[in-house]
Amino acid sequence: MKKQFSGWSVAAFVTLSLFTGMEINKLISADNIYEQLKKFQDVLSFTEKYYVDDVDTQKLTESAITGMLNTLDPHSVYIPPKALEKVTEDFKGKFDGIGISFRVLNDTITVLEPVAAGPSARLGILSNDRIVKINDSSAIGFDDAKVMRTLRGPKGTKVSVAIVRPGVKEIIDFEIIRDEIPLYSVDAALMINKEVGYLLVNRFNEQTSTEMLRALQKLRGEGMKRLILDLRGNPGGYLEEAVRMSDLFLDGGTKEKPKTIVYTKARRPDFEESHSAKNGEEYEKTPLIVLINNLSASASEIVAGAIQDWDRGLIVGEPSFGKGLVQRQWKLADGSAFRLTIARYYTPSGRLIQRSYEGKDKEKYQREAFERSEEEGENIEHKMDSKNGADSLGPVFKTHAGRSVRGGGGITPDYLVKASTISDLTLTIFRRNLFFDYTKTYMEGPGLKLRQEYGNALQKFRQNFQLSGEMMKGFREFVVSKGVAIKQEEFDKELPLIKSMLKSYIARTLFGAEGQVLVRLEMDVQFQKALTLFPEAEKIAKLN
């Protein structure tokens, strides 16, 4: 339907240009900005009146805003109203609902796992349960969006669900009182052996430092003396949370020379900040290894950079993404928002982590993070940096102990380890969700007894459960029945990884995300290498 042109479009553009609370005369002359706004208004008005087809002026305005921000840098972005709600949830780390993760399979809502201590978990809802009714109406055929619209709602409100559970003949009815559901940023807090703890952090939201402290205290209570902090795949988040995480492991230095964690430089002095560590955390002497990869960005790089620059621990894995720009978000009148880069951040030694983006479109800029050639091996003195892509192009800086490190291309690890490559066969099985589909079927039949056999004994499951030859034969036949061609020699070659993947999906059904993580670590070459490097980590930090 044709929409009438109104003043809101120009108003939104003015809001975008003026930035609430800023002194516009310091950014651009008033005459010039209103000339440009008049130009935009004229183009939009003529387009709305005379274009050959009906036009959506809101869509045109949003496209103009997106195009404007795209000319600045890859991380200044426009966020439409519908997307902003999800973004806000991710950063706040919570929402109101019944507390399950789910997937719609064959038109049926399947519970992947209930959120720990959430309302569904408290009532006894289990992974692999099927929700067939919601509030006495059929839930068959729902898509993801409709599931969320129906099951989410204000805290304290009620929703009724009818569940079909494998192994149980009768339908089970639950009345769930919605509650505040945390979006956990710490996916796993596990003891790997009697001394080594492991933390997997997926983002930096408002709750991350609180979760970290709780997880560290749990591991300390279980005997942790060494820690592997996994920031692989972590795209970042709040700078303040990265500072708090770093501060857990760094002492504050002295009053005269405090230990800087990160500082920013900006065109406007009021956007410049400097953050230093404080003394007193009980983990300042804990031997530490940080895992990173090409998807570790922003706040993850702040943590890795601070640990590396102060020689506090060992960085292991692959070069990080290289995002050293700080964004601030402004909300607009129509419920949308935009993020604008306001500063660059620097590690304690003075390194700018940001990769070059000049003259590159977003696709090329993103792709380059994964195209850097890498040689594996020990890189304590960073002599291999010159062989590892964009990182070699940046200036040289010195860590606290005098080691050379480079800026301008992310964080290059102190020990370079490539991730395992996955064959086309395994990748096809994974992408088509066949690991999950087979596990779902297995847990409806032979796997039903596993809940009674293992209960909450995750470590017992990890050590004792083995996939039989008969089960692997059944899995191969299942995959072939789904149209995937398999050569026996290829299947045999990939068998250890395929077994590990299947076992990890069974572990998730029984124990949640932590179970899946623990099993997958057994085949994780970067993690397994890190386990052997604590003597070097302790040497760097002068803890031995």
XYZ file of C-alpha atoms in Angstrom:
544
model
C 0.000 0.000 0.000
C 1.234 3.475 -0.828
C 2.335 5.438 2.245
C 1.965 9.182 2.494
C 5.138 11.176 3.009
C 5.272 12.767 6.435
C 7.659 14.692 8.605
C 8.682 11.633 10.657
C 11.250 10.541 8.078
C 13.113 13.818 8.207
C 12.723 13.930 11.984
C 14.341 10.533 12.306
C 17.158 11.661 10.069
C 17.633 14.820 12.125
C 17.745 12.706 15.291
C 20.319 10.494 13.664
C 22.430 13.435 12.660
C 22.245 15.475 15.858
C 22.923 12.700 18.416
C 21.146 13.489 21.661
C 23.313 15.433 24.089
C 26.099 16.320 21.632
C 27.198 19.788 20.632
C 26.551 19.737 16.901
C 28.688 22.788 16.198
C 31.751 20.762 17.154
C 30.873 18.052 14.649
C 29.670 19.935 11.584
C 28.377 23.399 10.808
C 24.639 23.878 11.226
C 24.294 25.422 7.768
C 25.958 22.437 6.097
C 23.957 19.762 7.929
C 20.631 21.421 7.155
C 21.642 21.782 3.523
C 22.246 18.041 3.396
C 18.978 17.310 5.200
C 17.138 19.514 2.690
C 18.781 17.587 -0.143
C 17.672 14.274 1.374
C 14.136 15.576 1.967
C 13.880 16.720 -1.666
C 15.033 13.368 -3.056
C 12.688 11.433 -0.767
C 9.753 13.725 -1.566
C 10.250 13.557 -5.350
C 10.666 9.772 -5.161
C 7.467 9.378 -3.162
C 5.506 11.567 -5.609
C 6.857 10.554 -9.001
C 8.466 7.076 -8.855
C 6.912 4.601 -11.318
C 5.694 2.287 -8.511
C 4.350 2.860 -5.020
C 7.181 3.350 -2.528
C 7.635 2.672 1.166
C 9.214 5.844 2.559
C 10.163 4.122 5.809
C 12.098 1.484 3.910
C 13.815 4.142 1.807
C 14.822 6.115 4.891
C 16.181 3.031 6.626
C 18.171 2.150 3.501
C 19.612 5.655 3.457
C 20.648 5.402 7.114
C 22.206 1.982 6.525
C 24.098 3.275 3.504
C 25.373 6.293 5.429
C 26.689 4.180 8.301
C 28.257 1.689 5.885
C 30.530 4.442 4.565
C 32.044 4.947 8.038
C 33.321 1.549 9.202
C 32.127 -2.085 9.291
C 30.777 -1.872 12.857
C 28.583 1.240 12.728
C 25.136 -0.220 12.005
C 21.414 0.497 11.906
C 19.155 -1.863 13.919
C 15.477 -2.113 12.842
C 12.802 -2.178 15.570
C 12.153 -5.943 15.319
C 15.845 -6.784 15.624
C 16.395 -4.376 18.524
C 14.361 -6.482 20.971
C 16.629 -9.504 20.396
C 19.764 -7.339 20.617
C 18.553 -5.833 23.905
C 17.879 -9.298 25.349
C 21.360 -10.490 24.406
C 23.022 -7.545 26.118
C 20.813 -7.516 29.193
C 21.208 -11.271 29.525
C 17.577 -12.057 30.382
C 13.974 -12.229 29.155
C 10.593 -13.348 30.526
C 9.316 -16.792 29.540
C 9.074 -20.472 30.504
C 12.807 -21.229 30.211
C 13.463 -23.748 27.461
C 15.599 -23.943 24.355
C 13.707 -25.680 21.566
C 13.672 -26.742 17.950
C 10.664 -27.337 15.695
C 11.066 -30.806 14.168
C 8.474 -32.353 11.865
C 6.041 -29.578 12.856
C 6.444 -30.407 16.577
C 8.100 -28.298 19.288
C 10.939 -30.382 20.732
C 12.621 -29.296 23.977
C 16.397 -29.227 23.535
C 16.918 -28.498 27.204
C 15.239 -26.593 30.030
C 17.149 -23.594 31.367
C 18.774 -24.547 34.658
C 16.656 -23.457 37.648
C 14.047 -21.965 35.300
C 10.291 -22.574 35.699
C 10.239 -25.497 33.216
C 13.205 -27.210 34.858
C 11.649 -26.771 38.309
C 8.499 -28.555 37.135
C 10.445 -31.481 35.680
C 10.232 -30.791 31.940
C 13.025 -32.744 30.222
C 15.062 -32.527 27.031
C 13.390 -34.407 24.145
C 9.889 -33.664 25.496
C 7.405 -32.625 22.770
C 5.008 -29.736 23.329
C 1.798 -30.631 21.482
C -0.648 -28.157 23.042
C -0.349 -24.630 24.432
C -3.291 -23.284 26.450
C -5.537 -26.160 25.234
C -4.875 -25.350 21.560
C -2.790 -27.480 19.232
C 0.843 -26.386 18.899
C 1.514 -28.609 15.886
C 2.796 -26.647 12.907
C 4.138 -23.671 14.876
C 7.223 -21.931 13.502
C 9.968 -20.526 15.761
C 8.457 -17.036 15.857
C 5.014 -18.304 16.880
C 6.528 -20.526 19.592
C 8.281 -17.532 21.139
C 5.217 -15.295 20.868
C 3.093 -17.910 22.620
C 5.448 -19.157 25.329
C 7.037 -15.853 26.270
C 5.162 -13.331 28.354
C 5.354 -11.127 31.437
C 6.832 -12.587 34.590
C 4.165 -14.081 36.858
C 1.685 -14.932 34.089
C 0.629 -18.539 33.439
C 0.741 -20.760 30.377
C -0.429 -24.384 30.105
C 1.405 -26.915 27.956
C 0.674 -30.562 27.094
C 3.745 -32.708 26.603
C 4.378 -36.050 24.932
C 7.364 -37.752 26.556
C 9.201 -40.726 24.970
C 8.564 -43.873 27.034
C 5.439 -42.438 28.696
C 2.030 -43.372 27.230
C -0.071 -40.562 28.697
C 0.134 -36.916 27.755
C 1.600 -34.876 30.639
C 0.028 -31.504 31.454
C 2.004 -28.660 33.024
C 0.911 -25.220 34.194
C 3.977 -22.995 34.042
C 4.322 -19.600 35.724
C 6.552 -17.478 33.537
C 9.648 -16.037 35.155
C 12.727 -14.007 34.361
C 15.005 -16.286 32.309
C 18.747 -15.651 32.208
C 20.607 -15.785 28.907
C 23.767 -17.295 30.291
C 27.069 -16.031 28.979
C 29.022 -18.806 30.749
C 28.060 -21.931 28.797
C 30.173 -24.340 30.821
C 32.104 -24.415 34.114
C 33.717 -27.844 34.404
C 36.559 -29.626 36.128
C 38.596 -31.443 33.475
C 40.692 -33.335 36.012
C 41.526 -32.919 39.689
C 43.377 -29.603 39.111
C 42.271 -27.987 35.820
C 39.057 -26.017 35.567
C 37.464 -24.956 32.284
C 35.204 -21.966 31.551
C 33.447 -21.381 28.223
C 32.132 -17.817 27.798
C 29.945 -17.076 24.760
C 29.396 -13.297 25.074
C 29.934 -10.274 27.328
C 26.537 -9.106 28.560
C 25.424 -7.314 31.733
C 25.587 -10.539 33.764
C 28.953 -11.932 32.592
C 31.159 -10.853 35.500
C 28.559 -12.065 38.016
C 28.369 -15.422 36.238
C 32.157 -15.609 36.053
C 32.582 -15.108 39.790
C 29.936 -17.708 40.548
C 31.543 -20.191 38.138
C 35.058 -19.591 39.484
C 33.878 -20.074 43.040
C 32.201 -23.332 42.016
C 35.404 -24.591 40.369
C 37.559 -23.444 43.280
C 35.291 -25.437 45.581
C 35.821 -28.493 43.371
C 39.603 -28.232 43.631
C 40.587 -25.959 40.726
C 44.242 -24.904 40.795
C 44.642 -24.059 37.089
C 42.189 -22.541 34.600
C 41.510 -22.671 30.854
C 39.330 -19.713 29.810
C 37.717 -20.401 26.426
C 36.809 -17.264 24.450
C 36.680 -18.987 21.061
C 33.689 -17.866 19.042
C 32.947 -15.061 21.525
C 32.063 -11.928 19.484
C 32.352 -9.536 22.438
C 29.849 -7.199 24.069
C 30.208 -4.695 26.894
C 33.696 -3.242 27.331
C 33.050 -2.832 31.073
C 32.454 -6.579 31.432
C 35.737 -7.316 29.643
C 37.454 -5.031 32.141
C 35.873 -6.863 35.086
C 36.862 -10.257 33.666
C 40.455 -9.142 33.123
C 40.588 -7.678 36.619
C 39.788 -11.095 38.106
C 43.208 -12.320 36.965
C 45.387 -9.176 37.089
C 46.748 -7.576 40.235
C 46.486 -3.811 40.427
C 50.176 -3.023 40.324
C 51.144 -0.069 42.507
C 49.556 3.285 43.262
C 52.261 4.970 41.203
C 52.047 2.445 38.362
C 48.614 0.808 38.199
C 48.122 -1.954 35.644
C 46.081 -0.676 32.702
C 43.619 -3.160 31.209
C 42.427 -1.096 28.232
C 42.153 2.533 27.192
C 40.324 4.348 24.400
C 41.124 7.252 22.110
C 38.424 9.325 20.450
C 37.873 12.535 18.506
C 35.813 13.822 21.428
C 37.761 13.843 24.712
C 34.644 12.941 26.740
C 34.585 9.551 24.978
C 38.111 8.684 26.088
C 38.495 6.239 28.981
C 41.180 4.293 30.777
C 40.545 1.214 32.937
C 43.012 -0.270 35.420
C 43.059 -3.424 37.513
C 42.566 -3.468 41.263
C 44.263 -5.634 43.849
C 42.449 -8.202 45.926
C 40.946 -10.882 43.655
C 41.702 -14.458 44.719
C 42.445 -15.611 41.156
C 45.356 -13.244 40.508
C 47.864 -16.085 40.962
C 45.881 -18.894 39.303
C 47.818 -20.330 36.309
C 45.857 -19.258 33.246
C 45.508 -20.199 29.568
C 43.132 -18.295 27.270
C 41.802 -19.959 24.101
C 40.949 -17.702 21.127
C 40.180 -18.131 17.430
C 39.178 -16.120 14.345
C 35.712 -15.482 15.826
C 37.013 -14.052 19.119
C 36.406 -10.320 18.823
C 36.115 -7.005 20.654
C 35.716 -7.638 24.405
C 37.334 -11.069 23.973
C 40.357 -9.356 22.471
C 40.486 -6.864 25.336
C 40.812 -9.749 27.796
C 43.332 -11.677 25.695
C 45.338 -8.514 24.999
C 45.542 -7.526 28.668
C 46.572 -11.043 29.743
C 49.210 -11.162 26.988
C 50.598 -7.645 27.505
C 51.068 -8.221 31.238
C 52.528 -11.714 30.651
C 49.850 -13.023 32.977
C 49.125 -16.249 31.102
C 49.381 -18.033 27.778
C 47.202 -17.277 24.743
C 46.558 -20.400 22.637
C 44.705 -21.036 19.375
C 44.350 -18.922 16.230
C 44.635 -15.140 15.615
C 41.551 -13.278 16.810
C 39.146 -11.339 14.579
C 40.689 -7.878 14.945
C 37.878 -5.544 16.141
C 39.245 -2.609 18.101
C 36.411 -0.104 17.664
C 34.051 1.036 20.427
C 30.374 1.580 19.586
C 27.694 3.487 21.428
C 24.011 2.751 20.767
C 21.289 5.381 20.406
C 17.594 4.512 20.295
C 15.385 6.332 17.772
C 11.779 7.448 18.111
C 10.255 4.601 16.077
C 11.829 1.863 18.238
C 14.856 1.316 16.023
C 18.428 2.147 17.004
C 21.868 2.629 15.591
C 25.367 1.949 16.790
C 28.080 4.453 15.986
C 31.806 3.971 16.430
C 32.933 6.647 18.896
C 36.451 5.507 19.825
C 39.243 3.009 19.272
C 40.545 0.849 22.081
C 44.153 -0.023 22.857
C 45.757 -2.779 24.914
C 48.091 -1.916 27.829
C 51.186 -1.940 25.595
C 49.547 0.524 23.181
C 48.350 -1.905 20.519
C 45.354 -1.032 18.370
C 43.685 -4.389 17.694
C 41.510 -3.180 14.792
C 42.261 -4.678 11.389
C 42.372 -2.384 8.377
C 38.987 -1.900 6.682
C 39.771 0.994 4.350
C 38.634 0.352 0.774
C 36.946 -2.960 1.662
C 33.291 -3.850 1.618
C 31.866 -5.646 4.663
C 31.974 -9.061 3.015
C 35.667 -8.792 2.161
C 36.471 -7.361 5.593
C 34.703 -10.249 7.335
C 36.206 -12.885 5.042
C 39.782 -11.713 5.585
C 39.635 -12.708 9.257
C 39.400 -16.343 8.183
C 41.840 -16.258 5.276
C 45.034 -15.484 7.185
C 47.665 -18.150 6.650
C 48.919 -19.680 9.852
C 51.920 -21.763 10.819
C 51.525 -23.811 13.957
C 53.861 -23.986 16.895
C 55.423 -22.143 19.814
C 55.264 -18.360 19.414
C 56.238 -17.083 22.856
C 58.583 -14.444 21.419
C 56.199 -13.848 18.493
C 58.814 -14.538 15.848
C 56.153 -16.322 13.811
C 53.943 -13.232 13.576
C 55.597 -12.222 10.296
C 54.336 -15.493 8.775
C 50.754 -15.124 9.915
C 48.858 -12.657 7.780
C 47.649 -9.175 8.669
C 49.113 -9.224 12.162
C 52.591 -8.937 10.644
C 51.734 -5.590 9.079
C 51.224 -3.736 12.362
C 53.797 -1.916 14.485
C 55.776 -3.759 17.169
C 55.047 -3.263 20.876
C 56.515 -4.796 24.017
C 54.827 -6.798 26.749
C 55.644 -6.093 30.396
C 58.434 -8.705 30.232
C 59.817 -7.339 26.959
C 58.333 -9.806 24.476
C 57.519 -8.364 21.036
C 53.841 -8.282 19.991
C 52.165 -6.586 17.058
C 49.081 -4.436 16.702
C 46.657 -3.804 13.886
C 45.484 -7.348 13.213
C 43.891 -8.907 16.266
C 45.700 -10.904 18.953
C 48.211 -13.471 17.711
C 48.490 -16.387 20.181
C 51.621 -17.299 22.097
C 51.097 -20.825 20.840
C 49.483 -21.272 17.423
C 47.229 -24.315 17.020
C 44.867 -24.791 14.091
C 41.403 -26.187 14.662
C 40.716 -29.655 13.300
C 39.406 -29.792 9.760
C 36.033 -31.474 9.202
C 35.437 -33.665 6.159
C 32.659 -32.923 3.680
C 30.789 -35.999 4.921
C 30.756 -34.944 8.583
C 29.933 -31.359 7.605
C 26.979 -32.526 5.496
C 25.653 -34.676 8.358
C 26.000 -31.736 10.747
C 24.410 -29.148 8.464
C 21.397 -31.364 7.825
C 20.882 -31.859 11.582
C 21.234 -35.623 11.227
C 23.292 -35.984 14.406
C 20.445 -34.354 16.301
C 17.693 -36.227 14.452
C 19.297 -39.622 15.053
C 19.931 -38.840 18.727
C 16.282 -37.852 19.153
C 15.187 -41.218 17.721
C 17.751 -43.137 19.765
C 16.671 -41.440 23.008
C 13.081 -42.534 22.325
C 14.164 -46.185 22.221
C 17.405 -47.769 23.461
C 18.575 -44.486 25.011
C 15.646 -44.280 27.432
C 17.527 -46.419 29.959
C 20.473 -43.994 30.029
C 18.660 -41.526 32.322
C 18.334 -44.237 34.968
C 21.843 -45.592 34.381
C 23.738 -42.291 34.618
C 21.389 -39.867 36.376
C 23.410 -36.685 36.987
C 26.790 -38.462 36.751
C 28.253 -36.599 33.773
C 31.856 -37.641 34.443
C 30.785 -41.280 34.714
C 29.007 -40.984 31.347
C 32.066 -39.367 29.752
C 34.352 -42.134 30.955
C 32.129 -45.195 30.539
C 29.596 -44.689 27.746
C 30.705 -46.134 24.413
C 28.876 -46.225 21.090
C 28.586 -49.806 19.887
C 29.338 -51.059 16.399
C 25.670 -51.891 16.002
C 24.693 -48.328 16.854
C 27.193 -46.918 14.333
C 25.832 -49.270 11.674
C 22.337 -47.999 12.477
C 23.515 -44.401 12.258
C 25.139 -45.010 8.862
C 21.912 -46.559 7.546
C 19.926 -43.626 8.954
C 22.148 -41.083 7.174
C 21.934 -42.986 3.881
C 18.123 -43.110 4.227
C 18.161 -39.304 4.307
C 19.805 -39.154 0.900
C 23.456 -38.709 1.902
C 25.851 -40.839 -0.174
C 28.524 -42.486 1.974
C 31.670 -44.286 0.918
C 32.611 -46.899 3.499
C 36.281 -45.870 3.572
C 35.328 -42.244 4.174
C 32.925 -43.228 6.943
C 35.594 -45.429 8.596
C 38.152 -42.612 8.427
C 35.761 -40.179 10.096
C 34.465 -42.708 12.628
C 36.234 -41.275 15.750
C 34.853 -37.785 15.080
C 31.387 -39.083 14.173
C 31.304 -41.110 17.405
C 32.364 -38.059 19.398
C 29.662 -35.905 17.799
C 26.940 -38.470 18.473
C 28.089 -38.972 22.049
C 28.069 -35.200 22.584
C 24.454 -34.926 21.369
C 23.418 -37.759 23.695
C 25.270 -35.974 26.515
C 23.335 -32.782 25.792
C 20.033 -34.635 25.991
C 21.025 -36.098 29.367
C 23.073 -33.316 30.963
C 22.476 -30.118 28.986
C 25.036 -27.893 27.278
C 27.818 -28.689 29.771
C 27.564 -32.367 28.913
C 27.890 -31.664 25.222
C 30.880 -29.374 25.799
C 32.735 -31.849 28.010
C 32.446 -34.661 25.465
C 33.489 -32.469 22.535
C 36.614 -31.318 24.353
C 37.966 -34.862 24.056
C 38.373 -34.326 20.274
C 39.326 -30.633 20.494
C 42.969 -30.344 19.401
C 43.346 -26.729 20.582
C 42.027 -27.557 24.032
C 44.056 -30.769 24.301
C 47.231 -28.859 23.397
C 46.408 -26.185 25.967
C 46.217 -28.845 28.673
C 49.915 -29.609 28.102
C 51.078 -25.979 28.227
C 50.537 -24.996 31.871
C 54.284 -25.205 32.670
C 54.875 -22.548 29.994
C 51.920 -20.464 31.220
C 53.313 -20.545 34.760
C 56.771 -19.629 33.506
C 55.481 -16.581 31.597
C 53.501 -15.395 34.633
C 56.460 -16.161 36.940
C 54.303 -18.404 39.092
C 56.833 -21.255 39.402
